[in-house]
Amino acid sequence: MPMEQLTPDLPLSEYFSAEYLEYYGILPLSLSDGTLTLAAVEPPAREVLIDLESLFQATTRIELVDRPTLEAAIRRAYASEDSVDALLRTLDTSLSTAGPLADGPIDADVRDLANQPPVVRYVNLLLREAHEARASDVHIEATNRGLRVRYRIDGVLTPIQGPPPTIHSAVISRVKLIAELDIAERRLPQDGRTRLVLEDRELDLRVSTMPTLFGESLVLRLLDHGGRPSTLAGLGMDSELRDIFSGMAKRANGIILATGPTGSGKTSTLYAALQLRDGEREKIITIENPVEFQLPHVTQVPVNSKGGMTFASGLRTLLRQDPDVVMVGEMRDPETARVAVQAALTGHLVLSTVHTNSAASAIVRLIDLGIEPYLVAGTLQGVLAQRLVRTVCTHCAKPTTQSAAQPADAAFAGPSAGEGCALCRQSGYLGRVGIFELLDMDEELRSAVHRSPDTSSLHRMAVAQGMTPLVEAGRAKVRDGLTTSEEVARVVHD
């Protein structure tokens, strides 16, 4: 049922004001078979429940949510004057006499249009609502029908209403101005960044532009510096895996790698590992591109390629700072890999990431980067491969049934995605959890690495010694009712 109304012919706003719902921390989600489903920050006061039950002649069922999620859903439900939807309804009429803004031939005119109050407000609201929706990226794409806008939420792109044609060019120019890019340059890619403050949160905004067939397309990456890094348990590690990985992270030297595709949570895992160290008694230094979270008692260095600070050169400099633990954002080239191995050999613990599909293939990747097999065997402590799967929205989840689309394998029997509600933006999923496979180097595996084996043989050997493959870890999350078999199949290719 749409969030804007509780019954097909009765708008939600006719029952309550948005201020009332925000004050009491509640939001009616649906009314069905005499039951009013209610999202709430905490169990409502008895008098509130009595009023609701009397108004709707129904019993109440409570679903607890956090306050930011609830308030964002209320704003979307009411499409208040501070929402993108409400603003877009006024833009066509307020700018209809101005003509298309894409035809301005003079850079000064484009800059002036980009600074018009409606354009400024649209971009500001777009960024605020993206942050409230927990989006990691905003895609603004030029198409033959105008600008298409999408949020990447929980790793999946979700379309939202784009701006009217009258401000397409101005929106692109406004974002470029914010990121201090050249608004007159439309034929070459550009990269920029800036820092924004939204209410009490500080966001790092990275902007990438790309000329396409129908005009410039932009991707905006949102990094929340006001957030807090997760713990290993918060990332979804079970207790047994957590104990093994924590033991690795507390060792005095060696290399620990997190591997997986972009957006699989590798950096979050390394941050969680760093929190297991004693920052008061140890020197911990990171080199990252960019710095995603600010960690207490940790010296964090951003990569600056234009200024000559690369991962490799930065790592060499860090090693002269007498560190105990070093985190390298990414091991992408032979030089960085060689310096990291040398650091591990000289008594440092090095944590880093690589882009491979499995834990075993990360070992082969190091050898491909020019590291001698005996050095890999001697320095590597373990490899953690991971993925992030979306979790079923508990507010609109259906009873667990075995659907025809699910495999016959009973291990995959589990919940279906939710029916869709305002809290999950009609997706049926809300939030993500990690699935992991941990390759713990032992003497047998080290001996195998000396022989430069292929990925398949290393994987089989690790599984024989107790490693749980990613697909099996995903099935465990399905059995626990956290995610669906379709979601596991989407992120893990077995």
Coordinates of N, CA and C in Angstrom, one line a residue, residues 216-364:
E216 N 26.9 15.7 -20.7 CA 27.7 15.2 -19.5 C 26.9 14.4 -18.6
S217 N 27.5 13.3 -18.1 CA 27.0 12.5 -17.0 C 27.9 12.6 -15.8
L218 N 27.3 12.6 -14.6 CA 28.0 12.8 -13.4 C 27.7 11.7 -12.4
V219 N 28.7 11.3 -11.6 CA 28.5 10.4 -10.5 C 29.1 11.1 -9.2
L220 N 28.3 11.2 -8.2 CA 28.6 11.8 -7.0 C 28.7 10.8 -5.9
R221 N 29.9 10.6 -5.3 CA 30.1 9.7 -4.2 C 30.0 10.4 -2.9
L222 N 29.2 9.9 -2.0 CA 29.0 10.5 -0.7 C 29.7 9.7 0.4
L223 N 30.6 10.3 1.1 CA 31.3 9.7 2.2 C 31.0 10.4 3.5
D224 N 30.4 9.7 4.4 CA 29.9 10.3 5.7 C 31.0 10.3 6.7
H225 N 31.7 11.4 6.9 CA 32.7 11.5 8.0 C 32.2 11.5 9.4
G226 N 30.9 11.8 9.5 CA 30.3 11.8 10.8 C 29.8 10.4 11.3
G227 N 29.9 9.4 10.4 CA 29.5 8.1 10.7 C 30.6 7.4 11.6
R228 N 30.3 6.2 12.1 CA 31.2 5.5 12.9 C 31.5 4.1 12.2
P229 N 32.8 3.8 12.2 CA 33.1 2.5 11.6 C 32.5 1.3 12.3
S230 N 32.1 0.3 11.6 CA 31.5 -0.9 12.2 C 32.5 -1.8 12.9
T231 N 32.0 -2.6 13.8 CA 32.8 -3.7 14.4 C 32.6 -4.9 13.5
L232 N 33.5 -5.9 13.8 CA 33.4 -7.2 13.0 C 32.0 -7.8 13.2
A233 N 31.5 -7.8 14.4 CA 30.2 -8.3 14.6 C 29.1 -7.5 13.9
G234 N 29.3 -6.2 13.8 CA 28.3 -5.4 13.1 C 28.3 -5.6 11.6
L235 N 29.5 -6.1 11.1 CA 29.6 -6.4 9.7 C 28.9 -7.7 9.3
G236 N 28.6 -8.5 10.3 CA 27.9 -9.8 10.0 C 28.8 -11.0 10.2
M237 N 30.0 -10.9 10.8 CA 30.8 -12.1 11.0 C 30.2 -12.9 12.2
D238 N 30.2 -14.2 12.0 CA 29.8 -15.1 13.1 C 30.9 -15.2 14.1
S239 N 30.6 -15.7 15.2 CA 31.6 -15.7 16.3 C 32.9 -16.5 16.0
E240 N 32.7 -17.7 15.4 CA 33.8 -18.5 15.1 C 34.8 -17.8 14.1
L241 N 34.3 -17.3 13.0 CA 35.1 -16.6 12.1 C 35.7 -15.3 12.7
R242 N 34.9 -14.6 13.5 CA 35.4 -13.4 14.2 C 36.6 -13.7 15.1
D243 N 36.6 -14.8 15.8 CA 37.7 -15.2 16.6 C 39.0 -15.4 15.8
I244 N 38.8 -16.1 14.7 CA 40.0 -16.4 13.9 C 40.6 -15.2 13.3
F245 N 39.7 -14.3 12.7 CA 40.2 -13.1 12.0 C 40.8 -12.1 13.1
S246 N 40.1 -12.1 14.2 CA 40.7 -11.2 15.3 C 42.1 -11.6 15.7
G247 N 42.3 -12.9 15.8 CA 43.6 -13.4 16.1 C 44.7 -12.9 15.1
M248 N 44.3 -13.0 13.8 CA 45.2 -12.5 12.7 C 45.5 -11.0 12.9
A249 N 44.4 -10.3 13.1 CA 44.6 -8.8 13.2 C 45.4 -8.4 14.4
K250 N 45.6 -9.2 15.4 CA 46.4 -8.9 16.6 C 47.9 -9.4 16.5
R251 N 48.2 -10.0 15.3 CA 49.6 -10.5 15.2 C 50.6 -9.3 15.0
A252 N 51.9 -9.6 15.3 CA 52.9 -8.6 15.3 C 53.3 -8.2 13.9
N253 N 53.3 -9.1 12.9 CA 53.8 -8.8 11.6 C 53.1 -9.7 10.5
G254 N 53.3 -9.4 9.3 CA 52.7 -10.2 8.2 C 51.8 -9.3 7.4
I255 N 51.1 -10.0 6.5 CA 50.1 -9.3 5.6 C 48.8 -9.9 5.7
I256 N 47.8 -9.1 5.9 CA 46.4 -9.5 5.9 C 45.6 -8.8 4.8
L257 N 45.0 -9.6 3.9 CA 44.3 -9.0 2.8 C 42.8 -9.2 2.9
A258 N 42.1 -8.1 2.5 CA 40.6 -8.2 2.3 C 40.4 -8.1 0.8
T259 N 39.6 -9.0 0.2 CA 39.4 -9.0 -1.2 C 37.9 -9.1 -1.6
G260 N 37.6 -8.6 -2.8 CA 36.3 -8.6 -3.3 C 36.1 -7.4 -4.3
P261 N 35.0 -7.4 -5.0 CA 34.8 -6.3 -5.9 C 34.6 -4.9 -5.2
T262 N 34.6 -3.9 -6.0 CA 34.3 -2.5 -5.5 C 32.9 -2.5 -4.8
G263 N 32.9 -1.9 -3.6 CA 31.6 -1.8 -2.9 C 31.3 -3.0 -2.1
S264 N 32.2 -3.9 -1.8 CA 31.9 -5.1 -1.1 C 32.3 -5.0 0.4
G265 N 32.7 -3.8 0.9 CA 32.9 -3.6 2.3 C 34.3 -3.9 2.8
K266 N 35.3 -4.0 1.9 CA 36.6 -4.3 2.3 C 37.2 -3.3 3.2
T267 N 37.1 -2.0 2.9 CA 37.7 -1.0 3.8 C 37.1 -1.0 5.2
S268 N 35.8 -1.2 5.2 CA 35.1 -1.3 6.5 C 35.6 -2.4 7.4
T269 N 35.9 -3.5 6.7 CA 36.5 -4.7 7.5 C 37.9 -4.3 8.0
L270 N 38.7 -3.6 7.2 CA 40.0 -3.3 7.7 C 39.9 -2.2 8.8
Y271 N 39.0 -1.3 8.7 CA 38.8 -0.4 9.8 C 38.4 -1.1 11.1
A272 N 37.5 -2.1 11.0 CA 37.1 -2.9 12.2 C 38.3 -3.6 12.7
A273 N 39.2 -4.1 11.9 CA 40.4 -4.8 12.4 C 41.3 -3.9 13.1
L274 N 41.4 -2.6 12.6 CA 42.3 -1.6 13.3 C 41.8 -1.3 14.7
Q275 N 40.5 -1.4 14.8 CA 39.9 -1.0 16.2 C 40.3 -2.1 17.2
L276 N 40.8 -3.3 16.8 CA 41.2 -4.3 17.7 C 42.6 -4.0 18.2
R277 N 43.3 -3.1 17.6 CA 44.7 -2.8 18.1 C 44.6 -1.7 19.2
D278 N 45.7 -1.6 20.0 CA 45.8 -0.6 21.0 C 46.4 0.7 20.5
G279 N 45.6 1.6 20.0 CA 46.2 2.8 19.5 C 46.9 3.7 20.4
E280 N 46.8 3.5 21.7 CA 47.5 4.3 22.7 C 49.0 3.8 22.8
R281 N 49.2 2.5 22.6 CA 50.5 1.9 22.8 C 51.2 1.6 21.5
E282 N 50.5 1.7 20.4 CA 51.1 1.3 19.1 C 50.9 2.5 18.1
K283 N 51.8 2.6 17.2 CA 51.8 3.6 16.1 C 51.0 2.9 14.9
I284 N 49.8 3.4 14.6 CA 49.0 2.9 13.5 C 48.9 4.0 12.5
I285 N 49.2 3.7 11.2 CA 49.2 4.7 10.1 C 48.4 4.0 9.0
T286 N 47.6 4.8 8.3 CA 46.9 4.4 7.1 C 47.2 5.3 6.0
I287 N 47.2 4.8 4.8 CA 47.2 5.6 3.6 C 46.1 5.1 2.7
E288 N 45.2 6.1 2.4 CA 43.9 5.7 1.8 C 43.5 6.7 0.6
N289 N 42.6 6.3 -0.2 CA 42.1 7.1 -1.3 C 40.6 6.8 -1.5
P290 N 39.8 7.6 -0.8 CA 40.1 8.7 0.2 C 40.0 8.1 1.6
V291 N 40.2 9.0 2.6 CA 40.0 8.6 4.0 C 38.5 8.6 4.2
E292 N 37.9 7.4 4.5 CA 36.5 7.2 4.6 C 35.9 7.5 6.0
F293 N 36.7 7.1 7.0 CA 36.3 7.3 8.4 C 37.5 7.9 9.2
Q294 N 37.2 8.7 10.1 CA 38.3 9.2 11.0 C 38.3 8.3 12.2
L295 N 39.5 7.7 12.4 CA 39.7 6.8 13.5 C 40.5 7.4 14.6
P296 N 40.1 7.3 15.9 CA 40.9 7.8 17.0 C 42.2 7.1 17.1
H297 N 43.2 7.8 17.5 CA 44.6 7.3 17.8 C 45.2 6.7 16.5
V298 N 44.8 7.0 15.3 CA 45.3 6.5 14.1 C 45.7 7.7 13.2
T299 N 46.9 7.7 12.7 CA 47.4 8.7 11.7 C 46.9 8.3 10.3
Q300 N 46.1 9.1 9.7 CA 45.5 8.8 8.4 C 46.0 9.7 7.3
V301 N 46.5 9.2 6.3 CA 47.1 9.9 5.2 C 46.3 9.7 3.9
P302 N 45.8 10.8 3.3 CA 45.1 10.6 2.0 C 46.1 10.6 0.8
V303 N 45.8 9.8 -0.2 CA 46.6 9.7 -1.4 C 46.4 11.0 -2.2
N304 N 47.5 11.5 -2.7 CA 47.4 12.8 -3.5 C 48.3 12.5 -4.8
S305 N 47.7 11.9 -5.8 CA 48.5 11.5 -7.0 C 49.1 12.7 -7.7
K306 N 48.3 13.8 -7.8 CA 48.8 15.0 -8.5 C 50.0 15.6 -7.7
G307 N 50.0 15.4 -6.4 CA 51.1 16.0 -5.7 C 52.3 15.0 -5.5
G308 N 52.1 13.8 -6.1 CA 53.2 12.8 -6.0 C 53.1 11.8 -4.9
M309 N 52.0 11.9 -4.1 CA 51.7 10.9 -3.0 C 50.9 9.8 -3.5
T310 N 51.5 8.7 -3.9 CA 50.8 7.5 -4.4 C 50.8 6.5 -3.2
F311 N 50.2 5.4 -3.5 CA 50.2 4.3 -2.4 C 51.6 3.9 -2.2
A312 N 52.4 3.7 -3.3 CA 53.8 3.2 -3.1 C 54.7 4.2 -2.4
S313 N 54.7 5.4 -2.9 CA 55.6 6.4 -2.3 C 55.1 6.8 -0.9
G314 N 53.8 6.8 -0.7 CA 53.3 7.1 0.6 C 53.7 6.0 1.6
L315 N 53.6 4.7 1.2 CA 54.0 3.6 2.0 C 55.4 3.6 2.4
R316 N 56.3 4.0 1.5 CA 57.7 4.1 1.8 C 57.9 5.2 2.9
T317 N 57.2 6.3 2.8 CA 57.4 7.4 3.7 C 56.8 6.9 5.1
L318 N 55.7 6.2 5.1 CA 55.1 5.8 6.4 C 56.0 4.9 7.1
L319 N 56.8 4.1 6.4 CA 57.7 3.1 7.1 C 58.8 3.8 7.8
R320 N 59.1 5.1 7.5 CA 60.1 5.9 8.2 C 59.5 6.6 9.4
Q321 N 58.2 6.4 9.6 CA 57.5 7.0 10.8 C 57.4 6.0 12.0
D322 N 58.2 4.9 11.9 CA 58.2 4.0 13.0 C 56.9 3.4 13.4
P323 N 56.1 2.9 12.4 CA 54.8 2.3 12.7 C 54.9 0.9 13.2
D324 N 53.8 0.5 13.9 CA 53.6 -0.9 14.2 C 52.7 -1.6 13.3
V325 N 51.6 -0.9 12.9 CA 50.6 -1.4 12.0 C 50.4 -0.4 10.9
V326 N 50.3 -0.9 9.6 CA 50.1 0.0 8.5 C 48.9 -0.6 7.7
M327 N 48.0 0.3 7.3 CA 46.9 -0.1 6.4 C 47.1 0.7 5.1
V328 N 47.2 -0.1 4.0 CA 47.3 0.4 2.6 C 45.9 0.3 1.9
G329 N 45.3 1.4 1.5 CA 44.0 1.3 1.0 C 43.8 0.3 -0.1
E330 N 44.8 0.1 -1.0 CA 44.7 -0.8 -2.1 C 46.1 -1.2 -2.6
M331 N 46.2 -2.5 -2.9 CA 47.5 -3.0 -3.4 C 47.2 -3.3 -4.9
R332 N 47.5 -2.3 -5.7 CA 47.1 -2.4 -7.1 C 48.2 -2.5 -8.1
D333 N 49.5 -2.3 -7.7 CA 50.6 -2.3 -8.6 C 51.8 -3.0 -8.0
P334 N 52.7 -3.5 -8.8 CA 53.9 -4.2 -8.3 C 54.7 -3.5 -7.3
E335 N 54.8 -2.2 -7.5 CA 55.7 -1.4 -6.5 C 55.1 -1.4 -5.1
T336 N 53.8 -1.1 -5.1 CA 53.1 -1.1 -3.8 C 53.2 -2.5 -3.1
A337 N 53.0 -3.5 -3.9 CA 53.1 -4.9 -3.3 C 54.5 -5.2 -2.8
R338 N 55.5 -4.8 -3.5 CA 56.8 -5.1 -3.1 C 57.2 -4.4 -1.8
V339 N 56.8 -3.1 -1.7 CA 57.0 -2.3 -0.5 C 56.3 -2.9 0.7
A340 N 55.0 -3.4 0.5 CA 54.2 -4.0 1.5 C 54.9 -5.3 2.0
V341 N 55.4 -6.1 1.1 CA 56.0 -7.3 1.5 C 57.3 -7.0 2.3
Q342 N 58.0 -6.0 1.9 CA 59.2 -5.7 2.6 C 58.9 -5.2 4.0
A343 N 57.8 -4.4 4.1 CA 57.4 -4.0 5.5 C 57.0 -5.1 6.4
A344 N 56.3 -6.1 5.8 CA 56.0 -7.3 6.6 C 57.2 -8.1 7.0
L345 N 58.2 -8.1 6.2 CA 59.4 -8.9 6.5 C 60.2 -8.2 7.6
T346 N 60.1 -6.9 7.7 CA 60.8 -6.1 8.7 C 60.1 -5.9 10.0
G347 N 59.0 -6.6 10.2 CA 58.4 -6.6 11.6 C 57.1 -5.7 11.7
H348 N 56.5 -5.4 10.5 CA 55.2 -4.6 10.6 C 54.1 -5.5 10.2
L349 N 52.9 -5.2 10.7 CA 51.7 -5.8 10.3 C 51.1 -4.9 9.2
V350 N 50.8 -5.4 8.0 CA 50.3 -4.7 6.9 C 48.9 -5.2 6.6
L351 N 47.9 -4.3 6.5 CA 46.6 -4.6 6.1 C 46.3 -3.9 4.8
S352 N 45.7 -4.6 3.8 CA 45.4 -4.0 2.5 C 44.3 -4.7 1.8
T353 N 43.9 -4.2 0.7 CA 42.8 -4.8 -0.1 C 43.4 -5.1 -1.5
V354 N 42.8 -6.1 -2.2 CA 43.0 -6.4 -3.6 C 41.6 -6.6 -4.2
H355 N 41.6 -6.6 -5.5 CA 40.3 -6.8 -6.3 C 40.4 -8.2 -6.9
T356 N 39.9 -9.2 -6.2 CA 39.8 -10.5 -6.8 C 38.5 -11.1 -6.4
N357 N 38.1 -12.3 -7.0 CA 36.8 -12.8 -6.7 C 36.7 -13.8 -5.5
S358 N 37.9 -14.3 -5.1 CA 37.9 -15.3 -4.0 C 39.2 -15.1 -3.2
A359 N 39.2 -15.7 -2.0 CA 40.4 -15.6 -1.2 C 41.6 -16.3 -1.9
A360 N 41.4 -17.4 -2.5 CA 42.5 -18.1 -3.1 C 43.1 -17.3 -4.3
S361 N 42.2 -16.7 -5.0 CA 42.7 -15.9 -6.2 C 43.6 -14.7 -5.8
A362 N 43.4 -14.2 -4.5 CA 44.2 -13.1 -4.0 C 45.7 -13.5 -3.9
I363 N 45.9 -14.8 -3.6 CA 47.3 -15.3 -3.5 C 48.0 -15.3 -4.9
V364 N 47.2 -15.8 -5.9 CA 47.7 -15.8 -7.3 C 47.9 -14.4 -7.7

